[in-house]
Short mmCIF file of C-alpha atoms in Angstrom, two decimals:
data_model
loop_
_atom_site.label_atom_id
_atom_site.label_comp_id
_atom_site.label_asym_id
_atom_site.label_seq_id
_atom_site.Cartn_x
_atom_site.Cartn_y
_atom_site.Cartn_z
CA UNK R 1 13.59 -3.41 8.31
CA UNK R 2 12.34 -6.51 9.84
CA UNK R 3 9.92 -5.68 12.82
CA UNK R 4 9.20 -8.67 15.27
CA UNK R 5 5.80 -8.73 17.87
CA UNK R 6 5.93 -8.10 21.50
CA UNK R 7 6.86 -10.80 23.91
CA UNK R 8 4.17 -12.47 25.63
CA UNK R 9 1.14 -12.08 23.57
CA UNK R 10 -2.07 -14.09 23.84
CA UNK R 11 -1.61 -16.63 21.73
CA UNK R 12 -5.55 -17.35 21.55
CA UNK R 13 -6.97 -14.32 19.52
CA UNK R 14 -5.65 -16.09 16.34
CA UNK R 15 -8.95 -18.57 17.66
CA UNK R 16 -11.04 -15.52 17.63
CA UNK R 17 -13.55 -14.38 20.30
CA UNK R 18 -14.58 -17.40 21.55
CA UNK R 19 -11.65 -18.04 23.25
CA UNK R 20 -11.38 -14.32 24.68
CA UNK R 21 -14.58 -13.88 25.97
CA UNK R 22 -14.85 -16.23 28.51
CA UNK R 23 -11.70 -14.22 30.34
CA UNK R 24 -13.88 -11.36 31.41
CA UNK R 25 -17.01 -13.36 32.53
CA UNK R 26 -14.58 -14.73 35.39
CA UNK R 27 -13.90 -11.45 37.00
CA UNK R 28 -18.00 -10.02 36.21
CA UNK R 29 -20.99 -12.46 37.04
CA UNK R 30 -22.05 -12.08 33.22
CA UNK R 31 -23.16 -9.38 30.65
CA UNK R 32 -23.69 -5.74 32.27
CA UNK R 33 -26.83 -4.21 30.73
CA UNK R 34 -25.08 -0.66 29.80
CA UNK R 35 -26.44 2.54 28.02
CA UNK R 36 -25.59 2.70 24.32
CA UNK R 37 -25.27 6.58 24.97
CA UNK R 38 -22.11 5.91 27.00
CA UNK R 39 -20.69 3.80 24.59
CA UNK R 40 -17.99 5.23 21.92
CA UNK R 41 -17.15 3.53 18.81
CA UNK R 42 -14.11 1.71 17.91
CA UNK R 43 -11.20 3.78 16.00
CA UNK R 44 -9.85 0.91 15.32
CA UNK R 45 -12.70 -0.67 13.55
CA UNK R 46 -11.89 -2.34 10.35
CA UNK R 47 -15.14 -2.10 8.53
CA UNK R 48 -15.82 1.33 7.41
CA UNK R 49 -19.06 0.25 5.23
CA UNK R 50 -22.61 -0.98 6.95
CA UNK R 51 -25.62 -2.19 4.78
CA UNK R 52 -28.71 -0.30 5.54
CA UNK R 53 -31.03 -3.33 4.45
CA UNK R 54 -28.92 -5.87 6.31
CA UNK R 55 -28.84 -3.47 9.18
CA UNK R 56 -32.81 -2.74 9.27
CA UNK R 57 -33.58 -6.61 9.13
CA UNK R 58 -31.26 -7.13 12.55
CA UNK R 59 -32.96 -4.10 13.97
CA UNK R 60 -36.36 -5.78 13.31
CA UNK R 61 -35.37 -9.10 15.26
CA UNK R 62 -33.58 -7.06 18.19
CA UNK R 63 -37.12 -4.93 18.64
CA UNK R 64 -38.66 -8.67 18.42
CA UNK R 65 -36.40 -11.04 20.12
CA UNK R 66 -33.83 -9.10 21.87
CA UNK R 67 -30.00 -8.81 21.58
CA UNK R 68 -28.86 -12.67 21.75
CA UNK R 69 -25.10 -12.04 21.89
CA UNK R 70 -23.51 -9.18 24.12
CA UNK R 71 -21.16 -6.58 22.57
CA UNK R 72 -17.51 -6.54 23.51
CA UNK R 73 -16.62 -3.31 25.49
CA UNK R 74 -14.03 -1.94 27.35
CA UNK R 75 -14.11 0.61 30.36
CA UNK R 76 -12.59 4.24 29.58
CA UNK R 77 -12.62 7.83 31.26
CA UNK R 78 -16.09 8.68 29.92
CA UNK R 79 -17.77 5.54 30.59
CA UNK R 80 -16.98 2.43 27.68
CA UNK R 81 -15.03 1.66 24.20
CA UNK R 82 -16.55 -1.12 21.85
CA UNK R 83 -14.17 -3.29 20.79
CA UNK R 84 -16.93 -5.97 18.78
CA UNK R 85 -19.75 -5.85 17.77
CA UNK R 86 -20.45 -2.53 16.02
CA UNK R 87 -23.48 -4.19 13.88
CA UNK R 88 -25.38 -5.28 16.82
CA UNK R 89 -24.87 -1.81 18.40
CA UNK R 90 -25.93 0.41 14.84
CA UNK R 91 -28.85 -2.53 14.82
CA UNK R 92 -29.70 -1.48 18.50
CA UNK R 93 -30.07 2.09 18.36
CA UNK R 94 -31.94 1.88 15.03
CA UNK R 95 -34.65 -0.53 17.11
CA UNK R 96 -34.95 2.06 19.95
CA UNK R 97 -33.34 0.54 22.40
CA UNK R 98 -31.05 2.31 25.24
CA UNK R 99 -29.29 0.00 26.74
CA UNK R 100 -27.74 -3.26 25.44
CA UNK R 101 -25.94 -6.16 26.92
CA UNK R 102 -22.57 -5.93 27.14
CA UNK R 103 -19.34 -8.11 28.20
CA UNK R 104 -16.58 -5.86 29.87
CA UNK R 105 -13.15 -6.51 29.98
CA UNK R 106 -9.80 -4.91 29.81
CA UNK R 107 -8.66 -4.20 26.21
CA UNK R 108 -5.62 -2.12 25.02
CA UNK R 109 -5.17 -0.20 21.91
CA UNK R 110 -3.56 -3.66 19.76
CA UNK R 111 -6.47 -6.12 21.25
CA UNK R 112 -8.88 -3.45 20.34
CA UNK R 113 -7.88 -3.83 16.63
CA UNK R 114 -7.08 -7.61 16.83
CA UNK R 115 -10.29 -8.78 18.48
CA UNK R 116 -12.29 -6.16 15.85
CA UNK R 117 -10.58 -7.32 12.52
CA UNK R 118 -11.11 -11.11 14.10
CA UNK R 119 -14.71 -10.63 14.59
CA UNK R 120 -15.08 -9.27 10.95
CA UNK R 121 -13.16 -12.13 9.32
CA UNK R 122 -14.63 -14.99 10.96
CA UNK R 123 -17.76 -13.27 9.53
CA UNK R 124 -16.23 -13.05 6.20
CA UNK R 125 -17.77 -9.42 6.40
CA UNK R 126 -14.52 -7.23 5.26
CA UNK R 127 -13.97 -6.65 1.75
CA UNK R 128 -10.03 -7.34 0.15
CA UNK R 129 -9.53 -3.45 1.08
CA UNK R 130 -10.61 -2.81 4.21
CA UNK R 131 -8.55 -6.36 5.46
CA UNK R 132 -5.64 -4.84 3.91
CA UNK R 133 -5.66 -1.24 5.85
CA UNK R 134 -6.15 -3.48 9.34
CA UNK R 135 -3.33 -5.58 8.45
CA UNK R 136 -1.26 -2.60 7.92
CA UNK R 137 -2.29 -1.00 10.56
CA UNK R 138 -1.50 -3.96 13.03
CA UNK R 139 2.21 -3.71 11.55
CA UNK R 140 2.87 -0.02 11.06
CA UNK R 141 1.12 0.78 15.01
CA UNK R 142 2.42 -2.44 16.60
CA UNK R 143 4.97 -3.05 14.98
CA UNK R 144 3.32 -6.69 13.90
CA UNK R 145 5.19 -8.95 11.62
CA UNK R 146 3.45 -10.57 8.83
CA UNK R 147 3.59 -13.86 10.00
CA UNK R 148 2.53 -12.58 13.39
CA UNK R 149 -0.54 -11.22 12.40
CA UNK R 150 -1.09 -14.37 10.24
CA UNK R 151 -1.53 -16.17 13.60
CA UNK R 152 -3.61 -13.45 15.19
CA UNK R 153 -6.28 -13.40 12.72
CA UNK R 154 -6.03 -17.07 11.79
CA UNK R 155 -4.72 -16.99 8.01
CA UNK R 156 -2.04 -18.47 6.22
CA UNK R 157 1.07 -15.50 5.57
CA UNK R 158 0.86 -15.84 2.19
CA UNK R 159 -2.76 -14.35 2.43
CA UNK R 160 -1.97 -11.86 4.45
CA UNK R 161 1.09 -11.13 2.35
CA UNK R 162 -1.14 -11.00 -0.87
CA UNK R 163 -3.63 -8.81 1.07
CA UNK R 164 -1.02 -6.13 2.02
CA UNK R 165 0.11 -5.86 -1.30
CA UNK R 166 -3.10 -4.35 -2.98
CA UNK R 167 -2.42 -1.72 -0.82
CA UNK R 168 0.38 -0.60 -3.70
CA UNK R 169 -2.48 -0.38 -6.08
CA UNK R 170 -3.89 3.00 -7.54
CA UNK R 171 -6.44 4.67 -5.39
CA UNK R 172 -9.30 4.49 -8.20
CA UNK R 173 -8.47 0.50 -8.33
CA UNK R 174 -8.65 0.05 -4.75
CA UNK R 175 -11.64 2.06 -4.54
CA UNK R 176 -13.09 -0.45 -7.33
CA UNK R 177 -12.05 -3.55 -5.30
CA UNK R 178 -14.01 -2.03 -2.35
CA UNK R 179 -17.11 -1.20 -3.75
CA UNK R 180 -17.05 -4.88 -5.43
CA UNK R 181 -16.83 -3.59 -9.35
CA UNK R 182 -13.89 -6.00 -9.31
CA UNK R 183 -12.16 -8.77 -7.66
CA UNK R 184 -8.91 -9.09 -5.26
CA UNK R 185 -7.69 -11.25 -8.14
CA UNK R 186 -8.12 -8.68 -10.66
CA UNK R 187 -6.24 -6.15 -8.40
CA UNK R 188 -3.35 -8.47 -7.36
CA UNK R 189 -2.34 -9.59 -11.61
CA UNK R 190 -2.55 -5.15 -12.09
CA UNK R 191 0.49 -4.79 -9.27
CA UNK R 192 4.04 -3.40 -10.65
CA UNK R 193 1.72 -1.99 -13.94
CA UNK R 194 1.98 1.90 -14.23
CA UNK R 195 -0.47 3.98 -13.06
CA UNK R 196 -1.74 4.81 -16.72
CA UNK R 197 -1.91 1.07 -17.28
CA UNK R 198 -4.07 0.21 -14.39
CA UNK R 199 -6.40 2.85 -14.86
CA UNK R 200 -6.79 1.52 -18.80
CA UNK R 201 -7.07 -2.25 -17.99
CA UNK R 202 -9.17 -1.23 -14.74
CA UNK R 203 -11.73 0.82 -17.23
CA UNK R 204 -12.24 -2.44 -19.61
CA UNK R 205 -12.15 -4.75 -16.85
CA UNK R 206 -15.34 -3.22 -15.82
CA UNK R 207 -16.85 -2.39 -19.22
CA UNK R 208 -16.01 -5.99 -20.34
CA UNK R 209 -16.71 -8.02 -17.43
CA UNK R 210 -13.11 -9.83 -17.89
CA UNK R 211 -12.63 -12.47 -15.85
CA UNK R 212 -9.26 -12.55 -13.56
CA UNK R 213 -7.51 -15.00 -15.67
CA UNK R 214 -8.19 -12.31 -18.95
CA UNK R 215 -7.04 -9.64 -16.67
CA UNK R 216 -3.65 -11.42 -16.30
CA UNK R 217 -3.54 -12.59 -19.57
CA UNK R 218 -3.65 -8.36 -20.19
CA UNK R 219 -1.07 -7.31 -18.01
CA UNK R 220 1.60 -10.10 -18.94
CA UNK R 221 1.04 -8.67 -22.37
CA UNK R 222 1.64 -5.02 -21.11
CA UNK R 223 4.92 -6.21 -19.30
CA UNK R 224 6.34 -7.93 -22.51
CA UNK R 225 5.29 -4.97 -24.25
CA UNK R 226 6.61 -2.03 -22.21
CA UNK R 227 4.64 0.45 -20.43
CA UNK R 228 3.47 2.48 -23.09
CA UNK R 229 1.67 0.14 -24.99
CA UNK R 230 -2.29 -0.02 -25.84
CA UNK R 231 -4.36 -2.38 -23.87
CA UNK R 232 -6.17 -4.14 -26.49
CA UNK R 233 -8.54 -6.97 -25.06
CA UNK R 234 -9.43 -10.17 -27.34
CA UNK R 235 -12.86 -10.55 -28.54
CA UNK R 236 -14.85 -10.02 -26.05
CA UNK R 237 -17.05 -13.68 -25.20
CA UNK R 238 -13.97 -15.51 -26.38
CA UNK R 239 -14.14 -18.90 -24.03
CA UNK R 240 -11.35 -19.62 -21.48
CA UNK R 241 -9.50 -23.13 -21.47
CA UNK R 242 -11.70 -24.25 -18.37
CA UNK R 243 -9.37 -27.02 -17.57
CA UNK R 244 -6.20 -24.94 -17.64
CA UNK R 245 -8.05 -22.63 -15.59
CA UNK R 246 -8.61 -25.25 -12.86
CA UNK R 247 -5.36 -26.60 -12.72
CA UNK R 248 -4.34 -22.40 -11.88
CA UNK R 249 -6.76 -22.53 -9.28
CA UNK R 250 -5.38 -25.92 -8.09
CA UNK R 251 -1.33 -24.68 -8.10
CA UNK R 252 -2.24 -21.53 -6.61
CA UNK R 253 -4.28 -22.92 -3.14
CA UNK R 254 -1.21 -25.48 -2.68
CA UNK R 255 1.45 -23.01 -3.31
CA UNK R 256 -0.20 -19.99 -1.72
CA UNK R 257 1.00 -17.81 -4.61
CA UNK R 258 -0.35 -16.83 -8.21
CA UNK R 259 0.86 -19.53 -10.58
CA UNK R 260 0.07 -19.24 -14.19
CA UNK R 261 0.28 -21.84 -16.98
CA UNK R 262 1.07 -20.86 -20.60
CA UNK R 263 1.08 -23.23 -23.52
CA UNK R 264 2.96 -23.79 -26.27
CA UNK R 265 2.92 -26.24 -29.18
CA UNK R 266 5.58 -29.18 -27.45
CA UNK R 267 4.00 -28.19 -23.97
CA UNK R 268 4.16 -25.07 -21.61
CA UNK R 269 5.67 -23.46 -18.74
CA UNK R 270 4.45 -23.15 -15.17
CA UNK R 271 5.42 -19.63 -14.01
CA UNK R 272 4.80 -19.29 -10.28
CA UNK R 273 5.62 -15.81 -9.05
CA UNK R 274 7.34 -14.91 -5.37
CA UNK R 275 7.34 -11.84 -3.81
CA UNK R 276 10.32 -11.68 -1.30
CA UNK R 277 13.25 -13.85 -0.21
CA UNK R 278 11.09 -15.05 2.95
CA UNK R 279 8.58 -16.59 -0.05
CA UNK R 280 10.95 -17.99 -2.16
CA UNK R 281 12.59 -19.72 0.96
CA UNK R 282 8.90 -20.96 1.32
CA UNK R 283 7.92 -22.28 -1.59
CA UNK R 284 11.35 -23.63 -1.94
CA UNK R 285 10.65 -25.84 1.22
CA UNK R 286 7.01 -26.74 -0.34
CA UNK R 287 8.36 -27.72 -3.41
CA UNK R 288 11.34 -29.59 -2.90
CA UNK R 289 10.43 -30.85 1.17
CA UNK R 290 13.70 -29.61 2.58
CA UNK R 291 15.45 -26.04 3.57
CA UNK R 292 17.26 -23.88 0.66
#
């Protein structure tokens, strides 16, 4: 069922907070010094993991320098809701301080988790995972298109297409793609593989320290093969063709989609994979400049 976004949207959070901001500072005279005590977090926050370390070091320059940026809140029943900036906030409390600078301004439920995920992705500080769930969410509680939320959060929809789909992953290998024992790319070539199968090529993944391109190498095998056969890597060390890897990397940022090559002795075959009739209509137009 094909869901379309509401009429009459912003079209400037796809430009991130910068643009937004500057909308509440016309209706307030600037950032309202507020208690942090009357401020409740986000539910709608995409990150759901904080480095202490990272987190101590801001607290340090707050206690030293001050808060340089204001948070993002906006006014409830009980007093405020952040909507971004849930580091400088943790950072603030753990320096001492009760009250922080904040910019106010009207927010609903969707530009609560637009304007959060935003934030986060501009600072490149979501992993594959936690992108994925805010995606999802933005379509399953908004009823968000793909390609909508493509131009909210400033992506191509291919990414946020490829993001989504790790989401059909096994728990344990989404779990490993969070805590960074893996890569997106190793999740996305283990999709449509049984659960048995990703659990085996997840286990020697790690073990091994297979790069993606072995990892796909793997599961093509499995799929030839038929679900219940062995995973059974090649000797581990074994060099990868370097420039065939390149020219992957290459066909894959220009098509937006996982391309692989595979060789044979009069030449090869370039196998580019689509995931939907919207795609294929897509890559169609890329690759031939005119509409299927």
């Amino acid at each position: 069922r094909r869901m379309t976004s509401r009429p009459g949207r912003p079209a400037s959070l796809g430009r991130g907070l910068a643009a937004l901001i500057p909308q509440a500072v016309a209706s307030t005279p600037g950032p309202a010094e507020i208690p942090i005590d009357r401020i409740e977090r986000n539910p709608y926050q995409p990150r759901t993991s904080f480095e202490e370390e990272a987190l101590a070091e801001l607290a340090t320059s707050i206690a030293a320098h001050g808060i340089l940026q204001p948070v993002l809140v906006t006014e409830t029943l009980e007093g405020y809701r952040l909507v971004a900036g849930e580091r400088r906030l943790r950072a603030a409390q753990l320096a001492g301080l009760e009250r922080i600078p904040a910019v106010i301004r009207q927010a609903t439920e969707q530009d609560q988790l637009e304007l959060a995920l935003v934030e986060n992705l501009q600072r490149t500080d979501l992993n594959a995972m936690e992108a994925a769930r805010a995606y999802r969410n933005l379509h399953d509680l908004f009823g968000l298109t793909n390609e909508a939320i493509a131009e909210r959060v400033g992506k191509a929809r291919p990414t946020v297409t490829n993001t989504l789909r790790l989401l059909d992953l096994e728990p344990e290998v989404q779990g490993a793609i969070e805590a960074g024992r893996i890569g997106e790319g190793h999740g996305r070539a283990m999709l449509g593989l049984s659960a048995t199968a990703q659990h085996e090529l997840l286990a020697l993944a790690v073990a091994r320290g297979l790069s993606v391109r072995q990892v796909e190498e793997l599961a093509r095998r499995l799929r030839d093969a038929g679900d219940g056969a062995p995973v059974r890597a090649s000797a581990p060390g074994r060099p990868a063709d370097a420039e065939i890897e390149r020219v992957e990397d290459d066909l894959r940022r220009a098509l937006g989609t996982k391309v692989r090559l595979a060789r044979s002795r009069r030449g090869g075959r370039i196998i580019i994979e689509w995931y939907g009739d919207d795609e294929l209509g897509r890559l169609y137009e890329r690759l031939t400049g005119g509409n299927a």
